[in-house]
Amino acid sequence: MSQLRTAPASSRRGHILPSSVSQVGTVTKYELVNYFRSRRFFVLLIIGFAISGILTGLVAYYGVSTFASSALGFYAFWWGYSITFVIAINGIFFGGDAISGEFQNKTGYFLVANPLRRVSIYIGNGWEPSPLP
Amino acid sequence: MVFASYAAVTIGNGVYYFGIGIPYQFGESLLFSILYLMAVLGFTFFFSSLFKSSSISILVTAILFLFAFQIIQTLVSVFAQIEPWFILTYGSGIIGNVLADTYPTTQPIRGAGPGGREGTTFAVTIPEGLTIILGYFVVTAILGLLLFQRKEFT
């Protein structure tokens, strides 16, 4: 018993706490599952494809020379003007309730009761809408 | 995912019309877009940590990004003639500017007519834009984390 008291928490048999990186990975995994199941994800994906579809249709109908004479001009027309709007919409709708949702839906009660750092929850939520996963 | 699919459609169309030679400026723009996305997320996380209601945090960030920043940027640059270096959307100008044939610069302008008002059109440089974007990301992400750590689940 005295051995158990002096031993560091991480080495106690059956009580090994995952590292912060591992905690972030676990939170991210479940947030991603939640993200892919949400209706909002599909709505935003449809909006993204709708913007792309409209631009594709316009370029196909009027001809690419109407909009750009070079490859750089084409990317400037397509990407340069619209991407900040697409990013803002994604950031607002996915990031807007990432933390406040934990409070509003009371899901945070189940998260913070676990031996998890709040930093891990915060970063784990942050990966969710990023383009990296 | 939405961002990646939008980039894929852009590249697909570019390759279809202009061949496989994608300009390196598009790669730079893509990189700046990812940094801008991180800054937007840091900013939205800050407001998300600030409010307990999802609707309010989404509404506040939507109003700020879609209207307020643009209006402030226009008022400050056109009427006050001050470079709006403190606005995130001004820093995001590098995403589009880098795709221009010649990178735009800050230039003095003169209004039309004999009594035309003189002014300046501001164009953000790449180092300035990166500083604004990264500054917003670091400051707002840290502030949001501090708020989240101090907040009680009551």
XYZ file of C-alpha atoms in Angstrom:
287
model
C 0.000 0.000 0.000
C 2.839 2.338 0.921
C 4.474 1.443 -2.385
C 1.329 2.458 -4.199
C 1.302 5.820 -2.440
C 4.881 6.667 -3.353
C 4.698 5.444 -6.937
C 4.031 8.115 -9.586
C 0.486 8.221 -10.861
C 1.476 7.299 -14.406
C 3.168 4.052 -13.342
C 0.380 2.612 -11.204
C -0.930 -0.548 -12.729
C -4.224 0.059 -14.478
C -4.097 3.810 -13.834
C -1.855 4.953 -16.653
C -3.034 8.327 -17.828
C -2.667 8.997 -21.544
C -0.352 11.818 -22.560
C -1.733 15.202 -23.598
C -1.096 14.406 -27.271
C -2.952 11.113 -26.923
C -5.832 12.939 -25.189
C -6.012 15.425 -28.060
C -6.090 12.490 -30.501
C -8.970 10.817 -28.646
C -11.010 14.029 -28.387
C -10.346 14.785 -32.070
C -11.432 11.290 -33.117
C -14.808 11.553 -31.404
C -15.309 15.176 -32.488
C -14.631 14.128 -36.089
C -17.199 11.332 -35.859
C -19.672 13.850 -34.466
C -18.715 16.316 -37.224
C -19.227 13.852 -40.086
C -22.590 12.778 -38.664
C -23.912 16.329 -38.353
C -26.405 17.751 -40.824
C -24.490 21.025 -40.795
C -21.458 19.353 -42.382
C -23.526 18.121 -45.317
C -25.256 21.491 -45.702
C -21.907 23.299 -45.841
C -20.491 20.678 -48.192
C -23.500 21.241 -50.470
C -22.967 25.040 -50.276
C -19.294 24.539 -51.194
C -20.199 22.325 -54.142
C -22.979 24.737 -55.173
C -20.497 27.654 -55.355
C -18.063 25.447 -57.297
C -20.883 24.216 -59.563
C -22.099 27.740 -60.356
C -18.556 28.862 -61.185
C -17.974 25.727 -63.294
C -21.246 26.316 -65.170
C -20.463 30.009 -65.779
C -16.987 29.255 -67.122
C -18.307 26.421 -69.313
C -21.171 28.539 -70.688
C -19.355 31.827 -71.365
C -15.967 30.320 -72.160
C -12.836 30.513 -70.070
C -11.427 33.416 -72.141
C -14.211 35.669 -70.808
C -12.836 35.328 -67.282
C -9.115 34.782 -67.670
C -6.418 34.744 -70.323
C -3.787 32.881 -68.329
C -3.630 30.129 -65.728
C -2.713 32.672 -63.035
C -5.668 34.869 -64.002
C -7.951 31.850 -63.838
C -6.853 30.921 -60.321
C -7.111 34.581 -59.273
C -10.695 34.720 -60.574
C -11.739 31.395 -59.090
C -9.794 31.153 -55.853
C -8.769 34.713 -55.029
C -12.247 36.201 -54.902
C -14.248 33.465 -53.206
C -12.030 31.500 -50.851
C -12.090 34.035 -48.005
C -15.895 33.801 -48.013
C -15.812 29.971 -48.002
C -13.287 30.008 -45.130
C -15.317 32.529 -43.114
C -18.524 30.502 -43.519
C -16.764 27.277 -42.479
C -15.009 28.886 -39.538
C -18.189 30.530 -38.283
C -20.446 27.486 -38.505
C -17.996 24.842 -37.293
C -15.965 26.892 -34.813
C -18.796 29.081 -33.526
C -20.296 26.461 -31.275
C -17.277 24.210 -30.725
C -16.707 25.417 -27.164
C -20.022 27.071 -26.334
C -21.773 23.871 -27.468
C -20.051 22.019 -24.614
C -21.777 24.388 -22.195
C -25.107 24.662 -23.962
C -25.619 20.953 -24.697
C -24.104 19.965 -21.329
C -21.674 17.599 -23.101
C -18.855 19.315 -21.223
C -20.125 17.781 -17.971
C -19.175 14.332 -19.274
C -15.857 15.516 -20.701
C -14.445 17.428 -17.748
C -15.363 14.620 -15.347
C -12.699 12.504 -17.102
C -8.986 12.918 -16.394
C -8.602 15.205 -19.393
C -6.782 18.506 -19.612
C -8.956 21.356 -20.782
C -6.199 22.218 -23.272
C -6.724 18.768 -24.851
C -10.469 19.389 -25.171
C -9.824 22.835 -26.647
C -7.259 21.655 -29.212
C -9.247 18.486 -29.953
C -12.242 20.612 -30.864
C -10.014 22.860 -32.971
C -8.859 20.143 -35.364
C -12.430 19.301 -36.264
C -13.138 21.969 -38.913
C -9.545 22.342 -40.119
C -8.562 20.966 -43.552
C -5.787 18.845 -42.043
C -7.486 15.635 -40.791
C -13.123 18.770 -45.763
C -15.271 21.499 -47.330
C -12.138 23.592 -47.879
C -10.276 20.628 -49.386
C -13.161 19.791 -51.744
C -13.336 23.431 -52.880
C -9.574 23.429 -53.561
C -9.917 20.124 -55.464
C -12.664 21.519 -57.717
C -10.579 24.667 -58.363
C -7.516 22.615 -59.324
C -9.675 20.262 -61.433
C -11.053 23.158 -63.469
C -7.626 24.793 -63.737
C -6.071 21.584 -65.042
C -8.965 21.077 -67.483
C -8.643 24.556 -69.033
C -4.927 25.358 -68.669
C -3.197 21.998 -68.294
C -1.165 20.471 -65.524
C 1.074 23.523 -65.037
C -0.366 24.996 -61.867
C 1.295 28.371 -61.054
C 3.400 28.356 -57.890
C 1.473 31.452 -56.726
C -1.569 29.225 -56.285
C 0.445 27.086 -53.840
C 1.341 30.231 -51.895
C -2.289 31.324 -51.908
C -3.355 27.878 -50.681
C -0.864 28.089 -47.819
C -2.063 31.579 -46.868
C -5.659 30.298 -46.998
C -4.843 27.539 -44.494
C -3.219 30.104 -42.186
C -6.257 32.353 -42.583
C -8.555 29.423 -41.730
C -6.529 28.866 -38.546
C -6.852 32.562 -37.650
C -10.617 32.484 -38.300
C -10.913 29.392 -36.098
C -8.862 31.013 -33.336
C -11.154 34.032 -33.505
C -14.363 31.972 -33.494
C -13.031 29.834 -30.619
C -12.426 32.988 -28.621
C -16.047 34.063 -29.034
C -17.206 30.489 -28.517
C -15.403 30.446 -25.161
C -16.778 33.867 -24.286
C -20.454 32.969 -24.648
C -22.361 29.991 -23.281
C -24.943 30.124 -26.059
C -23.980 28.662 -29.453
C -26.440 30.880 -31.316
C -24.974 34.079 -29.897
C -21.374 33.081 -30.610
C -22.218 32.048 -34.198
C -24.212 35.250 -34.747
C -21.517 37.538 -33.336
C -18.724 35.952 -35.395
C -20.903 35.916 -38.538
C -21.741 39.614 -38.178
C -18.092 40.452 -37.508
C -16.668 38.479 -40.433
C -19.341 39.087 -43.034
C -20.190 42.728 -42.304
C -18.380 44.534 -39.492
C -14.789 43.932 -40.569
C -15.545 44.966 -44.148
C -17.358 48.133 -43.065
C -14.634 49.136 -40.587
C -11.939 48.413 -43.177
C -13.666 50.606 -45.766
C -14.346 53.453 -43.330
C -10.808 53.445 -41.947
C -9.014 53.198 -45.292
C -11.247 55.446 -47.423
C -12.384 58.137 -45.019
C -9.776 58.202 -42.250
C -6.972 57.318 -44.706
C -5.333 54.993 -42.181
C -3.942 51.608 -43.155
C -6.313 49.063 -41.484
C -3.480 46.800 -40.264
C -5.527 45.789 -37.212
C -8.295 44.104 -39.256
C -8.013 40.388 -40.042
C -9.821 40.677 -43.377
C -7.249 43.284 -44.489
C -4.483 40.759 -43.750
C -6.357 38.119 -45.734
C -5.898 40.309 -48.819
C -2.605 38.489 -49.470
C -4.608 35.403 -50.550
C -5.933 37.239 -53.612
C -3.044 39.697 -54.088
C -0.475 36.944 -54.517
C -2.418 35.697 -57.560
C -2.207 39.069 -59.353
C 0.163 39.429 -62.333
C 2.016 42.200 -60.529
C 1.617 42.357 -56.782
C -0.432 45.489 -55.898
C 1.207 48.206 -53.808
C -0.048 51.057 -51.663
C -0.542 53.980 -54.028
C -1.709 57.589 -53.809
C -4.853 58.328 -55.825
C -6.569 61.504 -56.903
C -10.335 61.724 -57.227
C -12.028 62.660 -60.490
C -12.713 66.326 -61.324
C -10.883 69.561 -60.491
C -11.597 69.369 -56.761
C -11.015 65.637 -56.576
C -10.078 64.435 -53.154
C -6.624 62.944 -52.815
C -6.209 59.684 -51.006
C -4.376 56.396 -50.794
C -5.357 52.867 -51.755
C -3.815 50.432 -49.320
C -2.473 47.034 -50.329
C -1.176 44.650 -47.714
C 2.286 43.193 -48.293
C 2.971 39.493 -47.684
C 5.004 39.990 -44.448
C 2.349 42.384 -43.100
C -0.471 39.992 -44.012
C 1.271 37.010 -42.425
C 1.949 39.038 -39.262
C -1.705 40.096 -39.011
C -3.015 36.556 -39.623
C -0.583 34.829 -37.253
C -1.029 37.583 -34.667
C -4.800 37.125 -34.692
C -4.413 33.337 -34.472
C -1.988 33.357 -31.529
C -3.701 36.092 -29.493
C -7.303 34.911 -29.950
C -6.474 31.195 -29.536
C -4.635 31.863 -26.256
C -7.351 34.196 -24.971
C -10.012 31.621 -25.861
C -8.075 28.880 -24.057
C -7.676 31.038 -20.936
C -11.400 31.784 -20.926
C -12.270 28.107 -21.397
C -9.943 27.059 -18.565
C -11.437 29.563 -16.156
C -15.068 28.932 -17.057
C -17.204 26.985 -14.590
C -19.708 24.336 -15.709
C -22.701 25.574 -13.744
